[in-house]
Coordinates of C-alpha atoms in Angstrom, one line a residue:
X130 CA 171.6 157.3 12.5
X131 CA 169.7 157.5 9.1
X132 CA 168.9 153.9 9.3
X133 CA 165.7 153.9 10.4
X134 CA 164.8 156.3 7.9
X135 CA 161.6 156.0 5.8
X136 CA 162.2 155.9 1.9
X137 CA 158.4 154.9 1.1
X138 CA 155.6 154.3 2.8
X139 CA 152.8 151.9 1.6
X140 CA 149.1 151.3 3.6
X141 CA 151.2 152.4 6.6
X142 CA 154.2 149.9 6.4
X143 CA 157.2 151.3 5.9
X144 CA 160.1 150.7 3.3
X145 CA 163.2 151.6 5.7
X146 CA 166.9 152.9 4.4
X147 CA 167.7 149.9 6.9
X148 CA 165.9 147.3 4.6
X149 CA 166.6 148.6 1.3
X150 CA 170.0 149.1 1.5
X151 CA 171.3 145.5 1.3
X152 CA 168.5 145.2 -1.2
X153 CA 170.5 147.6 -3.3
X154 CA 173.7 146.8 -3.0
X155 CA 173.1 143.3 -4.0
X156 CA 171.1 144.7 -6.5
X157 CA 173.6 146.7 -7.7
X158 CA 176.0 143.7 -7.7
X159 CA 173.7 141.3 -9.5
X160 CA 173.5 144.1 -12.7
X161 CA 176.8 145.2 -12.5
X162 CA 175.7 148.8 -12.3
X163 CA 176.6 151.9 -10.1
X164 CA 174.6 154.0 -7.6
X165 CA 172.3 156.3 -9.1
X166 CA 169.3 157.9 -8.4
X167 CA 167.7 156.0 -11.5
X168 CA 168.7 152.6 -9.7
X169 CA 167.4 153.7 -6.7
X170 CA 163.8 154.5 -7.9
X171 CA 164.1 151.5 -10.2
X172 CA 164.5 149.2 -6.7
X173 CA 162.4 151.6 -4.7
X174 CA 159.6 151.3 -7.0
X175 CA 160.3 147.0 -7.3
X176 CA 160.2 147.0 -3.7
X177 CA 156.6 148.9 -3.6
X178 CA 155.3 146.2 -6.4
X179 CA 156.4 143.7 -3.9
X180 CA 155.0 144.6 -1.0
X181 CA 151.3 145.3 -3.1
X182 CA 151.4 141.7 -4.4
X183 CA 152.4 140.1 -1.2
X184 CA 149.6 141.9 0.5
X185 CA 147.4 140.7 -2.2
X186 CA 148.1 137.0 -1.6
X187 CA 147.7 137.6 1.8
X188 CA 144.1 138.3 1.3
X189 CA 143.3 136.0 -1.5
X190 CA 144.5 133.1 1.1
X191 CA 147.2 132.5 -1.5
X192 CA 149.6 131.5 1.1
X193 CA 147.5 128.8 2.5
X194 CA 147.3 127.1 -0.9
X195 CA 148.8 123.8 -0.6
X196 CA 151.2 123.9 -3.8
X197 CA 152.5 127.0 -2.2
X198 CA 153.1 125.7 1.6
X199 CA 155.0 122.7 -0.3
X200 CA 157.3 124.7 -2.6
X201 CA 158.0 127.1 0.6
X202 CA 159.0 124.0 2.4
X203 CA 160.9 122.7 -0.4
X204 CA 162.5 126.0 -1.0
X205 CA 163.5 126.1 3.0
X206 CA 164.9 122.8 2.5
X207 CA 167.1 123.8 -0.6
X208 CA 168.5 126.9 1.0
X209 CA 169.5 125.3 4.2
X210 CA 171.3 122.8 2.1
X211 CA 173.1 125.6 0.1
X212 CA 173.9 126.8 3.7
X213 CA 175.2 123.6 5.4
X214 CA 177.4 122.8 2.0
X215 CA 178.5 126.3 2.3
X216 CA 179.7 125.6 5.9
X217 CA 181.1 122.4 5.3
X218 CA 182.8 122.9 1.7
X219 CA 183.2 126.1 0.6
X220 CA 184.5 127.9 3.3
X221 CA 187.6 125.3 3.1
X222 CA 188.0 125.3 -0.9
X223 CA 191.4 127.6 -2.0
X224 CA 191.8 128.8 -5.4
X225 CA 195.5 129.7 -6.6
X226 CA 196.6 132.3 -9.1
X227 CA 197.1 130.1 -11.9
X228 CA 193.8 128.4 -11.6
X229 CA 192.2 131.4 -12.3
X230 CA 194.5 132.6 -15.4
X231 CA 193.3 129.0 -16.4
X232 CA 189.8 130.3 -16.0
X233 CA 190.6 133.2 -17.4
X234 CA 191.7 131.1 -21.1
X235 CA 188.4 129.8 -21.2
X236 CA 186.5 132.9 -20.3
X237 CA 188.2 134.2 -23.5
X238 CA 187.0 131.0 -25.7
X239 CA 183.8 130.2 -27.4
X240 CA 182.5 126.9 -27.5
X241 CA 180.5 124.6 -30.4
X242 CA 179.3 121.7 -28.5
X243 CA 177.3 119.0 -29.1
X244 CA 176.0 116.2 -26.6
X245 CA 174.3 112.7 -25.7
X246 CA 172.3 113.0 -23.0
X247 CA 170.9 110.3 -20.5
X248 CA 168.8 110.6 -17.1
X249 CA 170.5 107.8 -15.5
X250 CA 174.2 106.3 -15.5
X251 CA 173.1 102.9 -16.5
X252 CA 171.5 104.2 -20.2
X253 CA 174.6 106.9 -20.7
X254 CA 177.2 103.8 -20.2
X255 CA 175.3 102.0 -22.5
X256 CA 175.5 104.8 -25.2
X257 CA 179.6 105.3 -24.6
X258 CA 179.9 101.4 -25.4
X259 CA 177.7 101.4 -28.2
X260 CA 179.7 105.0 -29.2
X261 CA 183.1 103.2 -29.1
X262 CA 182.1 100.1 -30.8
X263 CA 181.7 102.2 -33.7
X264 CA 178.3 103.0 -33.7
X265 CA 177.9 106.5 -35.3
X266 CA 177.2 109.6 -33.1
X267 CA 174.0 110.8 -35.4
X268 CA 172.4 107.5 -34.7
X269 CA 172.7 107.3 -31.2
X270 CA 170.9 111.0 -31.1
X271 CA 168.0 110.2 -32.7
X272 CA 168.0 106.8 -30.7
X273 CA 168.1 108.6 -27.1
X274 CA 167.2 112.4 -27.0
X275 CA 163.7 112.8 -27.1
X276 CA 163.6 116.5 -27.7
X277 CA 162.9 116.4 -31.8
X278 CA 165.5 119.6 -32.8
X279 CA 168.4 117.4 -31.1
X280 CA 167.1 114.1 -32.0
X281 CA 167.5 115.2 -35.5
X282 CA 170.7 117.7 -35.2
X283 CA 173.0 115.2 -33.6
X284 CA 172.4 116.4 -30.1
X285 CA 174.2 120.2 -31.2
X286 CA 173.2 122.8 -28.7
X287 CA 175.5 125.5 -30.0
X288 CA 178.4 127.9 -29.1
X289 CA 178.3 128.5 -25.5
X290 CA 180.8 130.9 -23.1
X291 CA 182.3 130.2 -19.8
X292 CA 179.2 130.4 -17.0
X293 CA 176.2 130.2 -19.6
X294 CA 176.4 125.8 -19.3
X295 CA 175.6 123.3 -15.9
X296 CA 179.0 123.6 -14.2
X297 CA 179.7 120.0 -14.3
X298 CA 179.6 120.0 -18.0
X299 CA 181.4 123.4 -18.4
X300 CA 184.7 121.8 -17.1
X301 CA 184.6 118.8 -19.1
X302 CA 183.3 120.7 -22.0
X303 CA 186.5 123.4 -21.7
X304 CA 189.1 120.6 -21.3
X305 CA 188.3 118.9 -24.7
X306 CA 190.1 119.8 -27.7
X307 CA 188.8 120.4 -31.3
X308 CA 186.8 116.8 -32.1
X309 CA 188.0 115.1 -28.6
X310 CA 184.8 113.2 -27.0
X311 CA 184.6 113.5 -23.0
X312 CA 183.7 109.9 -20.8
X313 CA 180.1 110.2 -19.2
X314 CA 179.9 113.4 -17.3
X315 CA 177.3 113.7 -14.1
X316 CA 175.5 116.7 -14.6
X317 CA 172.7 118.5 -12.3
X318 CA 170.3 116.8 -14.7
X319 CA 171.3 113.5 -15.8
X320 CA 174.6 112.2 -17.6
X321 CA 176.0 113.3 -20.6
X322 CA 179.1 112.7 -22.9
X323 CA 180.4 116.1 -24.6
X324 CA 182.4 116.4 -27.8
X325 CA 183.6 119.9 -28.8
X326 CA 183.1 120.5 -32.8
X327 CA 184.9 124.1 -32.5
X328 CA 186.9 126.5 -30.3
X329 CA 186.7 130.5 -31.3
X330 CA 189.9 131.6 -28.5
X331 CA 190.2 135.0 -27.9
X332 CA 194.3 135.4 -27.9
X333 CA 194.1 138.8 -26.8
X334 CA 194.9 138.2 -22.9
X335 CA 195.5 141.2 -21.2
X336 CA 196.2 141.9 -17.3
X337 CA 193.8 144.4 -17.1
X338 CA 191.2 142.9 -18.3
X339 CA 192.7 139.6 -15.9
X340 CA 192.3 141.8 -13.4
X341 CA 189.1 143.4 -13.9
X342 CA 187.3 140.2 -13.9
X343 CA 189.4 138.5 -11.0
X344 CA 186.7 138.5 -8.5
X345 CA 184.2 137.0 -11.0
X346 CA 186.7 133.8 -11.8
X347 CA 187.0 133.3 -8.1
X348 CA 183.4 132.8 -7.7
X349 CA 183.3 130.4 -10.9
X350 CA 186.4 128.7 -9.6
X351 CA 184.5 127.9 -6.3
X352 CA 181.2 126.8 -8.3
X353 CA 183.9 124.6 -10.4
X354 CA 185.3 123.7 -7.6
X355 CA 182.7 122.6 -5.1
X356 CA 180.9 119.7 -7.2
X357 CA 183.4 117.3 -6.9
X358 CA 184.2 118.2 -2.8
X359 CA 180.3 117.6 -2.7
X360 CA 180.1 114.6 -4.2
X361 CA 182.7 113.5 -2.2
X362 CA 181.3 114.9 0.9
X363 CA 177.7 113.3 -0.1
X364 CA 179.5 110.2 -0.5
X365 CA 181.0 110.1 3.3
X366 CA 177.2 111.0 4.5
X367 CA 175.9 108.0 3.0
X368 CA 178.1 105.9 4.2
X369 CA 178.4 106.8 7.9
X370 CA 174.4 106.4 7.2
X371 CA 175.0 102.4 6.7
X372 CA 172.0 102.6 4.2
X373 CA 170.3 99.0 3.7
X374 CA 167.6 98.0 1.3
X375 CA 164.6 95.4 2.5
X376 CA 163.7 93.8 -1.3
X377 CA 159.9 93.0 -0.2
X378 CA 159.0 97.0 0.6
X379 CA 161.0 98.5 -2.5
X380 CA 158.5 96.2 -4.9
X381 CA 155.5 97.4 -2.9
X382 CA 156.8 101.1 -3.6
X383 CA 157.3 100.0 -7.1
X384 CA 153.4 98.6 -7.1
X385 CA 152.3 101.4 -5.7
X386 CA 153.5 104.4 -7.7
X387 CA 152.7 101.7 -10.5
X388 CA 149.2 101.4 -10.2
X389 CA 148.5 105.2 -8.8
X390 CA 150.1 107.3 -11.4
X391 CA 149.4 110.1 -9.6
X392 CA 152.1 110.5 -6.0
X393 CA 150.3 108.6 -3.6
X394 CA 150.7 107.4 -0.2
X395 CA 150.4 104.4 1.2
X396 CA 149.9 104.0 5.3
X397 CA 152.3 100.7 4.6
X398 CA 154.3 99.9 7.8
X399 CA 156.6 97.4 5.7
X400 CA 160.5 98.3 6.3
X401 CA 161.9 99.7 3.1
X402 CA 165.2 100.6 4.3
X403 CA 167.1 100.7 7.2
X404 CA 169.7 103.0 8.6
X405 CA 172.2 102.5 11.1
X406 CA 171.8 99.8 13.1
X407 CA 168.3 100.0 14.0
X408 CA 166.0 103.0 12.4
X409 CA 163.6 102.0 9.9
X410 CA 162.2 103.8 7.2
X411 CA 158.9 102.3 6.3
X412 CA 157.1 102.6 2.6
X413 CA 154.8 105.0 3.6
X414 CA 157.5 107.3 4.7
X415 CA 159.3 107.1 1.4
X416 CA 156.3 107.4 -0.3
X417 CA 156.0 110.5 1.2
X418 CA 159.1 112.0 0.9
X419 CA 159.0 110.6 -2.9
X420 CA 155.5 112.8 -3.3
X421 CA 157.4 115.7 -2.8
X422 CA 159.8 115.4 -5.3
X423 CA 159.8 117.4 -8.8
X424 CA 158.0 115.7 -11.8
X425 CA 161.5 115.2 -13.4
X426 CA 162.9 113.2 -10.4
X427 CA 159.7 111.6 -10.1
X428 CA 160.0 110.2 -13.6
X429 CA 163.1 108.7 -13.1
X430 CA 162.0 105.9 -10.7
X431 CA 161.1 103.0 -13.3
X432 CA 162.9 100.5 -11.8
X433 CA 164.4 98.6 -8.6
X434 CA 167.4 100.4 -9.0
X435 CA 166.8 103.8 -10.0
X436 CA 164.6 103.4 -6.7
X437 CA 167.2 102.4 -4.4
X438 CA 169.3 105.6 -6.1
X439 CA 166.7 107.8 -5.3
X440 CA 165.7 107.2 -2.1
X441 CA 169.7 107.0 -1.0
X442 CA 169.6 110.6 -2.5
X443 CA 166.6 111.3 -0.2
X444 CA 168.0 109.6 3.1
X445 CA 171.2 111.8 2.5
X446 CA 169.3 115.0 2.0
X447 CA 167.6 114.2 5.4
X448 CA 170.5 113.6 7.1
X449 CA 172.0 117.0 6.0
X450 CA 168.4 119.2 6.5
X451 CA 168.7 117.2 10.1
X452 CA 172.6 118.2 10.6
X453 CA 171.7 121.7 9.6
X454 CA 169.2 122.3 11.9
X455 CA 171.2 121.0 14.6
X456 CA 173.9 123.5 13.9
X457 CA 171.0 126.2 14.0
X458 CA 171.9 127.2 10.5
X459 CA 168.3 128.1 9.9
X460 CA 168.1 130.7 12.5
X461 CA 170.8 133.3 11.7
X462 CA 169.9 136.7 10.5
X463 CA 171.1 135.9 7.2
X464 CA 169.5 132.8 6.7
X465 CA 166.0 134.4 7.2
X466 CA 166.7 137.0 4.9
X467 CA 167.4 135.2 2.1
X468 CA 164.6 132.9 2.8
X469 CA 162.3 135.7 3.3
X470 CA 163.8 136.7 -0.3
X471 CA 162.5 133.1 -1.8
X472 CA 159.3 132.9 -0.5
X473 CA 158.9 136.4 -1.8
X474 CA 159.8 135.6 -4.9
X475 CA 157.8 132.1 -4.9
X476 CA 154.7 134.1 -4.4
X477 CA 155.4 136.7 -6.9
X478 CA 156.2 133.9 -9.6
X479 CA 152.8 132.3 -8.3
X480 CA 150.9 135.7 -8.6
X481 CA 152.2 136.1 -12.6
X482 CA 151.6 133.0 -13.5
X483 CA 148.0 133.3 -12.4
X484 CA 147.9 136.9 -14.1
X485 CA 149.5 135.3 -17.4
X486 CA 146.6 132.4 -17.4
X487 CA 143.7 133.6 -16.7
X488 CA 144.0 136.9 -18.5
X489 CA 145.1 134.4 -21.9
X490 CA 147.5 137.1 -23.4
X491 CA 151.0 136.5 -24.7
X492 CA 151.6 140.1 -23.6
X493 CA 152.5 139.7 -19.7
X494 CA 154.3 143.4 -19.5
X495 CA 150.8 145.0 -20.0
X496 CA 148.8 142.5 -18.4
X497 CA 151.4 142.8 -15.2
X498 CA 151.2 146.8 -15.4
X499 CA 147.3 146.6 -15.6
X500 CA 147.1 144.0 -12.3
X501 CA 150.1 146.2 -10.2
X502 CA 148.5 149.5 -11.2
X503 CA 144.9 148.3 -10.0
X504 CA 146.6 147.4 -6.7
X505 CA 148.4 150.5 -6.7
X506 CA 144.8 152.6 -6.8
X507 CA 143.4 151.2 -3.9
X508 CA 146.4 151.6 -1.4
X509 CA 148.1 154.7 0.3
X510 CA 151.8 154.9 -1.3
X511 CA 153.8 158.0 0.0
X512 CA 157.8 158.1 -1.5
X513 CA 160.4 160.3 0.4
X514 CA 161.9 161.8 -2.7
X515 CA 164.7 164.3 0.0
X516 CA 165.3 161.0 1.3
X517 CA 165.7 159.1 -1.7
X518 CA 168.2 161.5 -2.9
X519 CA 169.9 162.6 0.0
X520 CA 171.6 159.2 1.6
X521 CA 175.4 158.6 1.1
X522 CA 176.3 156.6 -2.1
X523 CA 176.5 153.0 -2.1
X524 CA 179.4 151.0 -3.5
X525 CA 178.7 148.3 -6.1
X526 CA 180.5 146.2 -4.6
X527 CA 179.7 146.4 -0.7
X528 CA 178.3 143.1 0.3

């Protein structure tokens, strides 16, 4: 009945009960904090900030910009993947009792780990032969990290706990024991092979505490969980996909991002690849679609091969956005909110980073304050303090 009630009201749009409670609670969730009227101003007032800086991009055609449109495309993109893996995998993934006490060892231990680090499979196989031959670990670290502080540390990036590491290399990582080097593990960013110097264990396992932090080892035992089933899933995609390679157009791709440095495209009509039993993807549609990946991706692609391994990746994702959209995925209730939720905070991101450059100071709290507070003067903002106070408490954990 209260739903519709008005918390706040800013240049005559409202902030609804209705819209800011699921705000809340998975606010409250995220922070692990409880309902109080301290965390509801703290949201309600995050929520007004929101709604002044989206209104500001609004009018400084922010939204048209054509960085923005493609990161709000790519961000659709991403989050109807999460969906359709969600669908397809998650949903279907059971986690037993003694998995999670098995989680629960390692969220009780302390890591040192140290790593070597490749961006492709080819280079990281090449380092685990050279690393069994005999050839010792420091040299191999200053031979393939680029990053100076592991180049010259042996490739040590410190004590880590259970959830702070890439998932991938968190399970291999917690398997080792004290000196024990892992095979080449696929991580979200490349390959790496792991070797744990230390373990600080925690032998003090009681069911309380088990218990207390049972709901948060289910979610890590999905995240743990779901990579191989993807892989695996990914795998079956690409080949019901029947994905072929024509020689001639991957070496004009190869010329092309060559000679332009820069992402180009080309209107080249040469097949590329081939799908099925008749669709063709020409080279100016994957150099499109390679245009649109992230600089880091984009780097990869040096030869033939890496080439062919990105693109498959590409013709995959397709498949899936495609398979998604079929389903209608995109247009539950749900699904909008939490893409309304990442454009939002696309453009906010935008908005600061803009702030942070052209105002030149290393002091973004004052320089934010100073920008949200000049918005703040020129608009109507009305809070509802009664109502603010007066509706029933929310559970931290009602999602």
């Amino acid at each position: 009945q209260r739903n519709g009630t008005g918390l706040a009201e800013i240049d005559g749009d409202t902030i609804t009960l209705n819209s800011f409670l699921p705000r809340y609670r998975s606010f409250l969730s995220k922070t692990h904090q409880t309902d109080n009227l301290s965390n509801r101003y703290a949201l309600l007032n995050s929520l007004i900030d929101e709604k002044l800086i989206l209104d500001h991009s609004d009018n400084m055609g922010i939204l048209e910009n054509p960085q923005i449109v493609l990161k709000k495309e790519q961000a659709y993109k991403q989050l109807l993947l999460n969906t359709y893996h969600d669908s397809k995998i998650i949903q279907k993934i059971k986690v037993t009792d003694s998995e999670l006490r098995r989680l629960f060892t390692y969220y009780k231990t302390k890591l040192h780990v140290r790593h070597l680090y490749a961006t492709d499979l080819e280079t990281i196989r090449e380092i685990d032969e050279q690393l069994r031959s005999g050839v010792e670990w420091k040299i191999l670290a200053e031979t393939y990290f680029d990053d100076p502080i592991l180049k010259n540390n042996g490739g040590d990036i410190g004590w880590y706990q259970m959830g702070e590491l890439d998932p991938s290399f968190e399970i291999a990582a917690f398997d080792l024991e004290d000196g024990e080097i892992s095979d080449p593990v696929k991580t979200s960013t490349g390959f790496s092979i792991i070797q744990v110097l230390e373990k600080e264990k925690d032998i003090l396992l009681t069911e309380k505490e088990y218990q207390l932090n049972k709901d948060w080892l289910k979610q890590m035992a999905v995240t743990y969980k779901k990579l191989p089933e993807l892989r695996n899933f990914t795998d079956r995609v690409a080949q019901n996909l029947e994905i072929r390679f024509n020689n001639e157009g991957l070496v004009e791709i190869l010329d092309e991002l060559n000679n332009n440095q820069e992402k180009n495209v080309s209107h080249n009509q040469t097949p590329a690849a081939f799908t099925g039993s008749s669709n063709i993807i020409t080279v100016e549609k994957c150099l499109m679609d390679l245009a649109k990946l992230s600089e880091r991706q984009f780097k990869r692609i040096r030869t033939i091969k890496t080439l062919k391994s990105v693109l498959s990746g590409i013709l995959v994702r397709n498949k899936m956005i495609n398979d998604a959209e079929n389903l209608g995925l995109h247009r539950t209730d749900i699904f909008q909110e939490n893409l309304n939720q990442e454009h939002t905070s696309l453009i906010l991101r935008e908005v600061m980073n803009d702030i942070i450059t052209d105002s030149g100071s290393v002091n973004w709290q004052n320089e934010y304050f100073k920008f949200r507070n000049g918005l703040a003067v020129k608009s109507k903002i009305s809070i509802d303090s009664t109502q603010v106070k007066s509706f029933p408490m929310v559970m931290e954990a009602s999602l």
